[in-house]
XYZ file of C-alpha atoms in Angstrom:
738
model
C 2.586 25.915 42.739
C 4.084 25.251 39.317
C 7.082 27.464 40.145
C 7.695 25.544 43.377
C 7.582 22.200 41.506
C 10.032 23.402 38.862
C 12.394 24.836 41.495
C 12.274 21.584 43.491
C 13.102 19.540 40.391
C 16.022 21.859 39.630
C 17.435 21.575 43.172
C 17.047 17.793 43.266
C 18.811 17.255 39.962
C 21.479 19.925 40.454
C 24.087 17.677 42.177
C 23.772 14.949 39.542
C 24.419 17.132 36.499
C 26.704 19.766 37.965
C 29.391 17.712 39.715
C 29.399 14.360 37.896
C 31.662 13.492 34.971
C 30.098 13.819 31.518
C 31.089 12.095 28.322
C 29.571 12.530 24.896
C 30.212 11.487 21.330
C 28.863 9.574 18.371
C 28.266 5.880 17.743
C 28.911 5.011 14.108
C 29.192 1.995 11.847
C 32.659 0.522 11.465
C 31.681 -0.563 7.954
C 30.824 2.838 6.469
C 31.115 5.504 9.178
C 27.395 6.336 9.227
C 25.683 7.317 12.464
C 23.775 4.535 14.251
C 20.362 5.754 15.372
C 18.945 4.194 18.549
C 22.188 2.553 19.696
C 22.577 2.038 23.447
C 25.582 2.814 25.613
C 25.378 1.190 29.024
C 27.752 1.813 31.924
C 28.193 -1.587 33.569
C 30.059 0.061 36.449
C 27.313 2.475 37.513
C 24.389 0.589 35.866
C 23.204 3.621 33.897
C 22.833 4.174 30.173
C 21.372 6.167 27.307
C 20.336 5.867 23.661
C 21.709 7.793 20.675
C 19.502 10.374 18.979
C 18.593 10.695 15.285
C 22.167 11.713 14.471
C 23.972 9.037 16.495
C 24.851 11.460 19.331
C 24.864 10.485 23.013
C 25.522 12.239 26.302
C 26.178 10.162 29.421
C 26.937 11.035 33.039
C 29.520 8.729 34.608
C 31.709 8.461 37.650
C 35.429 9.206 37.572
C 38.078 6.568 37.022
C 37.870 3.280 35.158
C 34.440 2.639 33.641
C 33.165 -0.356 31.642
C 30.924 0.784 28.761
C 28.854 -1.647 26.698
C 27.805 -0.338 23.268
C 25.134 -2.215 21.322
C 22.446 -2.088 18.641
C 20.095 -4.771 17.390
C 21.726 -4.819 13.929
C 25.356 -4.620 15.123
C 27.808 -6.729 17.126
C 27.869 -5.398 20.716
C 31.185 -4.629 22.360
C 32.447 -3.624 25.777
C 35.110 -0.936 26.162
C 37.014 -0.012 29.326
C 37.751 3.719 29.487
C 39.270 6.004 32.080
C 37.186 9.086 32.810
C 39.084 12.148 33.951
C 38.054 15.660 34.901
C 36.465 18.100 32.487
C 34.808 17.358 29.180
C 35.529 13.975 27.629
C 34.609 12.973 24.071
C 34.427 9.305 23.093
C 33.359 8.036 19.670
C 32.559 4.344 19.247
C 32.292 2.139 16.173
C 30.197 -1.026 15.855
C 30.569 -3.729 13.237
C 27.438 -4.792 11.356
C 26.038 -8.238 12.048
C 26.518 -11.000 9.551
C 23.973 -13.733 8.999
C 25.758 -16.347 11.118
C 25.595 -14.486 14.406
C 22.450 -12.456 13.923
C 20.187 -14.628 16.062
C 22.580 -14.649 19.025
C 23.107 -10.889 18.875
C 19.414 -10.060 18.750
C 18.755 -12.234 21.776
C 21.538 -10.521 23.699
C 20.315 -7.048 22.829
C 16.942 -7.691 24.408
C 18.635 -8.089 27.784
C 20.084 -4.566 27.759
C 18.561 -2.679 30.710
C 18.389 0.584 28.740
C 15.812 -1.004 26.418
C 13.348 -2.086 29.094
C 11.118 0.964 28.607
C 10.499 1.048 24.876
C 7.542 2.872 23.314
C 5.041 0.218 22.233
C 3.458 2.258 19.408
C 6.774 3.527 18.047
C 8.025 1.279 15.248
C 11.595 1.529 13.923
C 12.308 -0.190 10.618
C 15.851 -0.272 9.221
C 16.930 -0.849 5.637
C 18.272 -4.314 6.545
C 14.982 -5.348 8.116
C 13.071 -4.021 5.111
C 14.957 -6.345 2.755
C 13.813 -9.432 4.690
C 10.071 -8.732 4.719
C 7.707 -10.515 2.293
C 6.864 -7.532 0.093
C 4.674 -7.513 -3.038
C 5.954 -6.856 -6.570
C 9.553 -7.756 -5.650
C 10.533 -4.153 -4.877
C 11.727 -3.362 -1.295
C 9.208 -0.712 -0.296
C 8.833 1.103 3.034
C 5.168 2.017 2.573
C 4.238 -1.570 1.659
C 6.194 -2.773 4.704
C 4.278 -0.398 6.976
C 0.964 -1.598 5.532
C 1.499 -5.036 7.098
C 2.216 -3.613 10.569
C -0.500 -3.813 13.276
C -2.739 -0.753 13.329
C -1.878 0.340 9.776
C -4.288 -0.614 7.011
C -4.646 -0.492 3.268
C -8.062 -0.778 1.680
C -7.196 -2.114 -1.786
C -4.574 -3.853 -3.922
C -1.704 -1.818 -5.283
C -2.344 1.303 -3.225
C 0.316 3.260 -1.303
C -2.290 4.785 1.005
C -1.873 4.415 4.765
C -4.852 4.410 7.133
C -3.470 4.509 10.658
C -5.744 3.723 13.575
C -8.892 5.073 11.958
C -7.216 8.082 10.347
C -7.477 9.250 6.756
C -4.605 8.960 4.299
C -3.941 12.718 4.451
C -3.629 12.595 8.243
C -0.113 11.080 8.063
C 2.947 13.318 8.202
C 5.703 11.731 6.088
C 9.143 13.316 6.463
C 12.285 12.620 4.435
C 15.260 14.165 6.230
C 12.795 16.417 8.108
C 11.126 17.670 4.885
C 7.400 16.921 4.367
C 6.326 14.823 1.374
C 2.786 15.302 0.048
C 2.454 12.401 -2.405
C 4.036 8.957 -1.910
C 2.783 7.300 -5.097
C 4.541 5.771 -8.112
C 2.887 3.548 -10.747
C -0.718 3.699 -9.468
C 0.561 3.160 -5.928
C 2.397 -0.123 -6.633
C 5.704 1.573 -5.687
C 6.257 4.339 -3.125
C 8.580 7.340 -3.316
C 11.059 6.099 -0.690
C 13.994 4.291 -2.315
C 15.129 1.421 -0.070
C 18.748 1.728 -1.271
C 18.904 5.279 0.125
C 17.083 4.440 3.364
C 18.840 4.408 6.723
C 15.797 3.822 8.905
C 12.230 4.996 9.456
C 10.495 5.696 12.763
C 6.697 5.538 12.820
C 4.580 7.012 15.637
C 1.038 5.606 15.555
C -0.196 6.447 19.050
C 0.559 9.576 21.060
C 2.855 11.631 18.832
C 5.798 13.260 20.690
C 5.530 16.993 21.354
C 8.383 17.890 18.999
C 6.250 16.937 15.977
C 2.793 18.004 14.866
C 0.534 18.955 12.004
C -1.182 15.586 11.376
C -3.770 13.637 13.368
C -2.964 9.976 12.688
C 0.782 9.308 12.499
C 4.280 10.589 11.841
C 6.663 8.628 9.598
C 10.161 10.039 10.050
C 12.497 8.761 7.317
C 16.258 9.186 7.597
C 18.319 8.589 4.470
C 21.870 7.285 4.419
C 24.655 9.790 4.973
C 27.143 8.322 2.517
C 30.120 6.037 3.111
C 32.958 7.889 4.853
C 35.484 5.080 4.418
C 35.328 3.679 0.869
C 33.472 3.899 -2.421
C 30.457 1.656 -2.729
C 27.967 0.792 -5.476
C 24.685 -1.079 -5.255
C 21.877 -1.584 -7.712
C 19.021 -3.803 -8.633
C 16.284 -4.524 -11.103
C 12.686 -5.568 -10.459
C 9.635 -5.821 -12.732
C 8.803 -2.176 -12.106
C 12.074 -0.311 -11.539
C 15.788 -0.127 -12.149
C 17.837 1.413 -9.328
C 21.480 2.437 -8.826
C 23.237 3.979 -5.826
C 26.796 5.247 -5.509
C 28.391 6.612 -2.351
C 31.826 7.298 -0.972
C 34.145 9.741 0.769
C 34.828 13.247 -0.475
C 37.458 13.556 2.254
C 38.033 10.249 4.015
C 36.513 10.148 7.508
C 35.464 13.824 7.135
C 32.965 14.209 4.293
C 30.928 11.903 2.078
C 28.302 11.872 -0.647
C 25.457 9.635 -1.789
C 23.595 9.624 -5.110
C 20.721 7.218 -5.698
C 18.635 7.019 -8.874
C 15.568 4.880 -9.502
C 13.177 4.788 -12.422
C 10.729 2.701 -14.398
C 11.676 1.132 -17.712
C 8.619 -0.747 -18.989
C 7.271 2.482 -20.489
C 10.181 2.304 -22.945
C 8.670 -0.848 -24.427
C 4.923 -0.310 -23.912
C 2.845 2.407 -25.527
C -0.664 3.513 -24.591
C -3.178 1.995 -26.989
C -5.943 -0.557 -27.230
C -4.067 -3.127 -25.126
C -2.992 -0.645 -22.434
C -5.311 2.277 -21.671
C -2.776 3.916 -19.352
C 1.018 3.697 -19.219
C 2.705 5.128 -16.078
C 6.371 6.027 -15.599
C 8.551 7.650 -12.964
C 12.088 8.845 -12.255
C 13.493 9.878 -8.875
C 16.838 10.900 -7.410
C 18.203 11.110 -3.863
C 21.348 13.070 -3.106
C 23.193 13.811 0.112
C 26.390 15.441 1.329
C 27.596 14.902 4.889
C 30.495 16.944 6.303
C 32.180 16.863 9.723
C 33.381 20.451 10.065
C 34.999 19.746 13.446
C 34.231 17.840 16.649
C 31.335 20.175 17.458
C 29.794 20.946 14.064
C 28.310 18.754 11.336
C 26.538 19.768 8.148
C 24.045 17.808 6.013
C 22.666 18.770 2.613
C 19.928 16.488 1.252
C 18.091 16.576 -2.069
C 15.134 14.579 -3.303
C 13.191 14.941 -6.544
C 10.765 12.724 -8.405
C 8.736 13.124 -11.561
C 5.806 10.856 -12.422
C 3.934 10.711 -15.693
C 0.723 8.960 -16.661
C -0.379 8.906 -20.287
C -3.444 7.445 -21.983
C -4.188 6.717 -25.613
C -7.176 9.140 -25.685
C -5.185 12.305 -24.853
C -5.292 12.294 -21.045
C -1.987 12.939 -19.273
C -1.092 13.456 -15.642
C 2.246 14.595 -14.188
C 3.131 15.035 -10.539
C 6.181 15.145 -8.327
C 7.839 16.112 -5.059
C 10.985 18.211 -4.669
C 12.808 18.806 -1.387
C 16.016 20.536 -0.363
C 17.130 20.189 3.253
C 20.109 21.892 4.926
C 20.787 20.835 8.533
C 23.439 21.891 11.012
C 24.319 19.942 14.177
C 26.071 21.836 16.958
C 27.219 20.513 20.344
C 28.336 23.562 22.381
C 28.772 21.448 25.532
C 28.939 17.736 26.265
C 25.305 17.715 27.429
C 23.814 19.963 24.721
C 22.759 19.101 21.187
C 21.307 21.723 18.818
C 19.908 21.067 15.349
C 19.011 23.876 12.930
C 17.226 23.149 9.655
C 16.306 25.141 6.544
C 13.964 23.247 4.229
C 12.146 23.768 0.938
C 9.439 21.285 -0.081
C 7.351 21.470 -3.248
C 4.571 19.317 -4.661
C 2.839 19.803 -8.011
C 0.131 17.889 -9.847
C -1.131 18.620 -13.349
C -3.821 16.812 -15.282
C -4.355 17.667 -18.949
C -6.802 16.684 -21.698
C -5.711 17.047 -25.287
C -8.147 15.597 -27.820
C -10.778 16.797 -30.274
C -13.332 17.468 -27.522
C -11.195 18.784 -24.671
C -8.257 21.147 -24.631
C -7.376 22.204 -21.102
C -5.153 21.487 -18.092
C -5.597 21.768 -14.325
C -2.660 22.340 -11.970
C -2.569 22.085 -8.189
C 0.226 22.034 -5.635
C 1.759 23.259 -2.411
C 5.161 24.754 -1.619
C 6.661 25.042 1.874
C 9.555 27.156 3.143
C 10.476 25.899 6.592
C 12.963 26.932 9.244
C 13.343 25.366 12.660
C 15.718 25.110 15.597
C 15.598 22.362 18.182
C 17.793 21.854 21.237
C 18.232 19.013 23.719
C 19.668 19.443 27.189
C 20.824 16.195 28.817
C 20.554 17.102 32.496
C 21.521 13.634 33.690
C 21.118 9.985 32.723
C 17.444 9.952 33.655
C 16.151 13.300 32.408
C 16.520 15.332 29.223
C 14.754 18.519 28.215
C 13.888 19.207 24.598
C 12.529 22.425 23.089
C 12.304 24.229 19.784
C 10.544 26.594 17.407
C 9.419 26.221 13.801
C 8.175 28.642 11.118
C 6.587 27.381 7.894
C 5.380 29.457 4.967
C 2.765 27.492 3.007
C 1.949 28.543 -0.553
C -1.171 26.748 -1.792
C -2.188 26.364 -5.431
C -5.701 24.867 -5.089
C -6.313 24.871 -8.839
C -5.121 26.759 -11.905
C -6.756 26.078 -15.255
C -5.651 26.825 -18.786
C -7.609 28.625 -21.479
C -11.057 29.672 -20.331
C -11.014 27.518 -17.228
C -11.606 29.100 -13.843
C -8.717 29.728 -11.469
C -8.896 29.174 -7.733
C -6.861 31.983 -6.130
C -3.477 31.042 -4.681
C -3.095 31.644 -0.959
C -0.252 32.002 1.540
C -0.386 30.932 5.158
C 2.160 31.161 7.962
C 2.303 28.335 10.485
C 4.184 29.006 13.732
C 4.841 26.462 16.437
C 6.937 25.908 19.524
C 7.259 22.999 21.921
C 8.743 21.881 25.208
C 9.284 18.201 25.943
C 10.720 16.430 28.967
C 11.706 12.764 28.979
C 12.365 10.979 32.257
C 13.877 7.497 31.874
C 14.604 5.101 34.701
C 15.217 1.368 34.655
C 11.534 0.523 35.101
C 9.745 3.763 34.235
C 9.709 6.232 31.366
C 7.670 9.421 31.196
C 7.502 11.461 28.000
C 5.498 14.633 28.448
C 5.280 18.113 26.989
C 3.138 20.478 25.015
C 3.098 22.066 21.588
C 1.560 25.429 20.684
C 0.728 26.268 17.065
C -0.748 29.159 15.077
C -2.039 29.232 11.511
C -2.826 32.527 9.800
C -3.511 33.763 6.276
C -1.073 36.319 4.880
C -3.130 37.569 1.916
C -5.762 39.489 3.864
C -5.380 38.210 7.419
C -8.987 37.006 7.573
C -8.092 33.550 8.902
C -6.359 32.897 12.201
C -6.363 29.667 14.200
C -4.345 28.471 17.160
C -4.113 25.399 19.334
C -2.428 24.073 22.467
C -1.485 20.406 22.243
C -0.573 18.586 25.490
C 1.141 15.203 25.084
C 1.940 12.659 27.803
C 3.046 9.053 27.669
C 3.854 6.640 30.535
C 5.751 3.366 30.132
C 6.179 1.113 33.143
C 8.122 -2.152 33.303
C 6.274 -4.197 35.905
C 8.636 -7.149 35.635
C 11.376 -8.530 33.412
C 8.727 -9.769 30.969
C 5.796 -7.384 31.445
C 5.474 -3.778 30.259
C 2.517 -1.395 30.497
C 1.974 1.824 28.552
C -0.676 4.570 28.708
C -0.847 7.931 26.980
C -2.905 10.961 25.977
C -2.334 13.567 23.312
C -4.079 16.339 21.415
C -3.109 17.177 17.837
C -4.197 19.825 15.310
C -4.170 19.672 11.506
C -4.513 22.842 9.449
C -4.711 21.503 5.885
C -6.445 18.632 4.132
C -6.475 16.785 0.843
C -9.311 17.006 -1.663
C -9.328 13.590 -3.296
C -11.720 10.924 -4.476
C -12.002 8.564 -1.486
C -13.850 5.830 -3.411
C -10.995 4.682 -5.637
C -7.713 3.318 -4.180
C -5.799 5.518 -6.610
C -6.807 8.885 -8.014
C -4.688 11.453 -9.827
C -7.192 14.229 -9.109
C -6.212 15.810 -5.800
C -5.539 19.158 -4.209
C -4.200 20.292 -0.825
C -6.185 23.180 0.656
C -5.751 25.124 3.937
C -8.187 25.761 6.740
C -10.249 28.839 6.006
C -13.486 30.578 6.952
C -15.336 27.631 5.326
C -13.132 24.753 6.561
C -12.118 24.660 10.219
C -8.944 22.985 11.504
C -9.202 19.329 12.420
C -8.136 18.216 15.865
C -8.136 14.964 17.794
C -7.870 13.783 21.383
C -6.064 10.426 21.497
C -6.070 7.921 24.374
C -3.918 4.769 24.302
C -3.371 1.798 26.580
C -1.097 -1.158 25.873
C 0.637 -4.120 27.435
C 3.540 -6.239 26.211
C 4.559 -9.651 27.530
C 7.752 -11.449 26.550
C 8.943 -14.957 27.320
C 12.177 -16.267 25.864
C 11.696 -15.839 22.079
C 7.992 -14.986 22.174
C 6.478 -11.492 22.394
C 2.765 -10.745 22.886
C 1.531 -7.182 22.371
C -1.998 -5.906 23.049
C -2.886 -2.241 22.481
C -6.107 -0.266 22.533
C -6.897 3.286 21.477
C -9.760 5.750 21.390
C -9.855 8.960 19.349
C -12.321 11.833 19.561
C -12.156 13.730 16.266
C -13.469 17.210 15.519
C -14.140 18.982 12.189
C -13.729 15.823 10.122
C -14.295 16.506 6.400
C -16.354 14.537 3.875
C -17.700 15.329 0.415
C -21.341 15.939 -0.443
C -22.954 13.634 -2.994
C -21.766 14.172 -6.577
C -19.013 16.570 -5.439
C -16.982 18.233 -8.182
C -13.285 18.578 -7.334
C -11.705 19.333 -10.701
C -12.089 22.781 -12.271
C -14.269 24.094 -9.453
C -13.713 27.607 -8.159
C -15.666 26.756 -4.997
C -14.341 23.241 -4.366
C -14.065 23.810 -0.621
C -17.825 24.346 -0.493
C -18.266 20.729 -1.583
C -17.009 19.727 1.893
C -19.034 19.265 5.039
C -17.530 18.816 8.491
C -18.610 17.048 11.640
C -17.537 14.758 14.446
C -15.636 11.524 14.211
C -14.554 8.717 16.482
C -12.095 5.882 16.021
C -11.378 3.064 18.434
C -9.829 -0.348 18.283
C -7.970 -3.237 19.833
C -4.755 -4.645 18.350
C -3.177 -7.960 19.327
C -0.036 -9.552 17.909
C 2.204 -12.515 18.703
C 5.749 -12.854 17.379
C 7.542 -16.149 17.908
C 10.990 -17.410 16.912
C 11.726 -21.126 16.475
C 15.381 -21.270 15.589
C 15.612 -20.357 11.918
C 11.836 -19.952 11.588
C 10.111 -16.749 12.664
C 6.370 -16.177 12.640
C 3.966 -13.379 13.392
C 0.205 -13.317 13.910
C -1.840 -10.152 14.350
C -5.530 -9.350 14.667
C -7.027 -5.867 14.726
C -10.590 -4.952 15.570
C -11.368 -1.299 14.941
C -14.039 1.152 13.880
C -13.879 4.590 12.254
C -17.185 6.477 12.242
C -18.394 9.938 11.219
C -21.300 12.099 12.351
C -21.982 14.790 9.737
C -25.706 15.702 9.635
C -25.419 17.437 6.251
C -24.091 14.180 4.741
C -26.376 11.757 6.580
C -29.056 12.907 8.976
C -29.727 9.479 10.536
C -26.629 9.383 12.754
C -23.170 7.866 12.662
C -21.971 6.211 9.462
C -18.754 4.316 8.541
C -15.827 6.283 7.124
C -14.547 5.192 3.707
C -11.602 3.430 5.374
C -13.570 1.655 8.135
C -12.212 -1.930 8.204
C -13.550 -3.667 11.373
C -11.639 -6.971 11.151
C -8.039 -7.394 10.003
C -6.016 -10.618 10.349
C -2.415 -11.119 9.164
C -0.048 -14.051 9.242
C 3.660 -13.816 8.360
C 6.471 -16.333 8.362
C 10.137 -16.455 7.370
C 12.531 -19.379 7.258
C 16.246 -19.282 6.552
C 18.167 -22.391 5.606
C 21.691 -23.029 6.829
C 23.145 -22.172 3.454
C 21.746 -19.901 0.767
C 17.940 -19.728 0.817
C 15.488 -17.568 2.705
C 11.709 -18.078 2.368
C 8.899 -15.756 3.440
C 5.118 -15.646 3.215
C 2.316 -13.203 4.032
C -1.427 -13.909 4.272
C -3.889 -11.050 4.700
C -7.616 -11.287 5.487
C -9.811 -8.295 6.319
C -13.331 -6.945 6.027
C -14.427 -5.368 2.783
C -14.247 -1.597 2.605
C -17.471 0.427 2.889
C -19.234 1.508 -0.282
C -22.476 3.155 -1.357
C -24.631 1.099 -3.728
C -27.645 2.112 -5.866
C -31.019 0.865 -4.668
C -33.160 2.118 -7.542
C -33.502 4.288 -10.634
C -35.276 7.479 -11.536
C -35.796 8.647 -15.087
C -34.444 12.070 -15.933
C -34.629 12.710 -19.650
C -32.835 11.401 -21.592
C -31.495 8.690 -19.220
C -32.020 6.812 -15.980
C -30.182 8.087 -12.920
C -29.401 5.738 -9.991
C -30.758 6.375 -6.502
C -28.165 5.526 -3.860
C -28.487 4.091 -0.390
C -27.180 5.734 2.757
C -23.514 6.733 2.775
C -21.224 3.695 3.096
C -24.095 1.426 4.178
C -22.799 -1.572 2.158
C -19.425 -3.317 1.933
C -17.318 -4.922 -0.732
C -16.629 -8.668 -0.332
C -14.000 -9.685 2.209
C -10.426 -9.189 1.072
C -7.749 -11.864 1.284
C -4.576 -12.858 -0.548
C -1.365 -14.846 -0.116
C 2.117 -13.615 -1.103
C 5.235 -15.793 -1.096
C 8.901 -15.073 -1.787
C 12.209 -16.935 -1.894
C 15.588 -15.217 -1.760
C 18.774 -16.881 -3.018
C 22.261 -15.781 -1.959
C 24.937 -17.008 -4.443
C 27.901 -19.073 -3.261
C 30.453 -16.490 -4.362
C 29.176 -13.789 -1.997
C 32.053 -12.221 -0.051
C 32.636 -9.221 2.156
C 33.437 -7.223 -0.981
C 30.838 -8.453 -3.473
C 27.286 -9.332 -2.468
C 24.272 -10.212 -4.556
C 20.874 -11.817 -4.158
C 18.070 -13.084 -6.356
C 14.476 -12.895 -5.109
C 11.554 -14.842 -6.581
C 8.048 -13.863 -5.544
C 4.381 -14.371 -6.337
C 1.790 -11.746 -5.455
C -1.720 -13.121 -4.800
C -0.773 -16.788 -5.210
C -4.285 -18.196 -5.570
C -5.438 -15.350 -7.886
C -8.159 -14.003 -5.623
C -10.363 -11.433 -7.418
C -10.512 -8.719 -4.782
C -12.718 -5.942 -6.185
C -11.456 -2.371 -6.278
C -15.009 -1.214 -6.857
C -18.066 -1.482 -9.069
C -19.452 0.371 -12.051
C -23.230 0.437 -12.512
C -25.113 0.747 -15.807
C -28.779 0.571 -16.662
C -29.808 -2.218 -19.026
C -32.798 -0.865 -21.031
C -33.639 -4.336 -22.368
C -33.921 -6.069 -19.002
C -34.933 -2.874 -17.223
C -32.545 -3.240 -14.282
C -29.125 -2.175 -13.011
C -26.073 -4.215 -13.956
C -22.907 -4.141 -11.883
C -19.426 -4.523 -13.365
C -16.569 -5.363 -11.037
C -13.082 -4.053 -11.720
C -10.007 -5.613 -10.158
C -6.287 -5.185 -9.806
C -3.730 -7.737 -11.034
C -5.060 -11.193 -10.108
C -1.653 -12.897 -9.853
C 1.802 -11.450 -10.375
C 5.054 -13.480 -10.422
C 8.186 -11.344 -10.066
C 11.971 -11.594 -9.972
C 14.358 -9.078 -8.408
C 18.147 -9.027 -8.647
C 20.346 -6.971 -6.308
C 24.111 -6.362 -6.520
C 26.423 -4.567 -4.081
C 30.161 -3.990 -4.163
């Protein structure tokens, strides 16, 4: 039956892709020559179109003769080009000019009318570097992770944290990729700044619902970050300074129109003036660098070499120090053997290390953890016609885990090596009012040391998007995902430097989830209403036993218990534009629950990131001249916590007796952030600058990070001490580009 269906599909589509004219090429920016991801090319003659891939490539079937092609993107000025299509292979490359502030509103309105964008994925969010600069972000530093935290369905449980909790998932259930390389720690400066430098960012695509079949390995989300390729036309410098970081980026052509480079450096500077002591218990610092080389070898071959490295350091006055960092090296090759084929081959090295050390009169030891990946993959896309493309690929990853290595007489957790193999097939059918994205992914995970561990999983994925009318769109999907490693980390605190990635083993089984989604979007003029729901059935969810010991523990994995989980929720948002004023309102109701009898025998209990109610209000206003104002108000339920309900005396001190796991909650969380951006009068096409003034937590709300409990022997009771983040934080950021 399956063979008959496949043969029928082949016969039906054969005339359309065998005898029609095919054109292909790249859509790039006229300003710097970089590829434009997600641009649309629409044939106004035949009323068909397509969208560029992650490298700006498109393949379009057309008729012969004179054709009218409209090329557009939401951040660029659309244009229409008349071309004559002849026989054989035809290559057309198009350039679009970036929008300026005076025509941005008109262009965005026009782009929404493009028929090729009628079937967009509702739970796929694309955020560009330009859009990131305009969001009301805390601490004055443009930050992708902080921008994602204010999106519907993505939560953060405490001030200053870079953690992401997506639709009931844990922080370690997000796959974050920088130029296809996985990143295992996104934190700078206690989480106040993330590892992704906005000056080096091209755009980021976030999948929060059914993850496409070409990606896997995490249960909650995939955040695919593409960095800039480097200016192919002219040399360019940009930089900026904020309260927490100084950043500089330089890019330009190596060979004009053929090869380019980009180097971006960012680092903290306050540690040069502040020393750990009585006034400051801890002083953090960081330094990171992005590098990239982009080369057009010929019309069919392109080569990309990307580098990222960061080093973070935390030092205290009492001898505690902590260093951690990510390092990635990514080599990618694009090859287009035919006008309807695109092949990408990648070789990647990713490394993460974390070391905590004590050096005082009482303690002299260090503890090192980490993970190193060697990854190779090949992925190909076959554009059969304008409505159907077939995508497939294979991937091999060698994981080298360092769960914990101690110095001196400390115990050492043995290092392990695992091989992860995966392959996928994905078919995408796109019509004017219907899009179907379906496929499957098969993965294996096996230990190389002694071969005692072997796991495998088949992951079907399917997503339907239907445009019922010009203003109404419906989406439904199902997907299964597997995750073969997990993070050992203190889940109580919003930031913890004690963490370790460990693989699935004979003690810890792979996590997997079945995800169901349903959503509807309604648009009317300049108003968009989006309502989405989801339900997740989770298996082998981990949680720590009471008083678990993570650091310097040879049997740390035995501190984990596993069980069932479920996460479900409803998300509603309204975005409205009133001329120069834009507003957004969102409300999320969700639950994330666990059932682990060895943790709590009385039934389901809230996960540490269970936030039932979440309300957000955003607004931006741009004057006719030089000012742009923005504001963000956040209100959500307090995070779950476990509080003591009594004391028991164990010589020589009292020990608290705790309630059921996560049976209490912290007070409700809310804060208001405001920002104002000033563009100087002397800004020109050559020199641009801006000055941003902001206030984090305007009304100085004391949102607790947690509590510390001590026994008062005089009064004979327990006293609670609340600890908070920064109550109010004014900031100024200056940015220069030329």
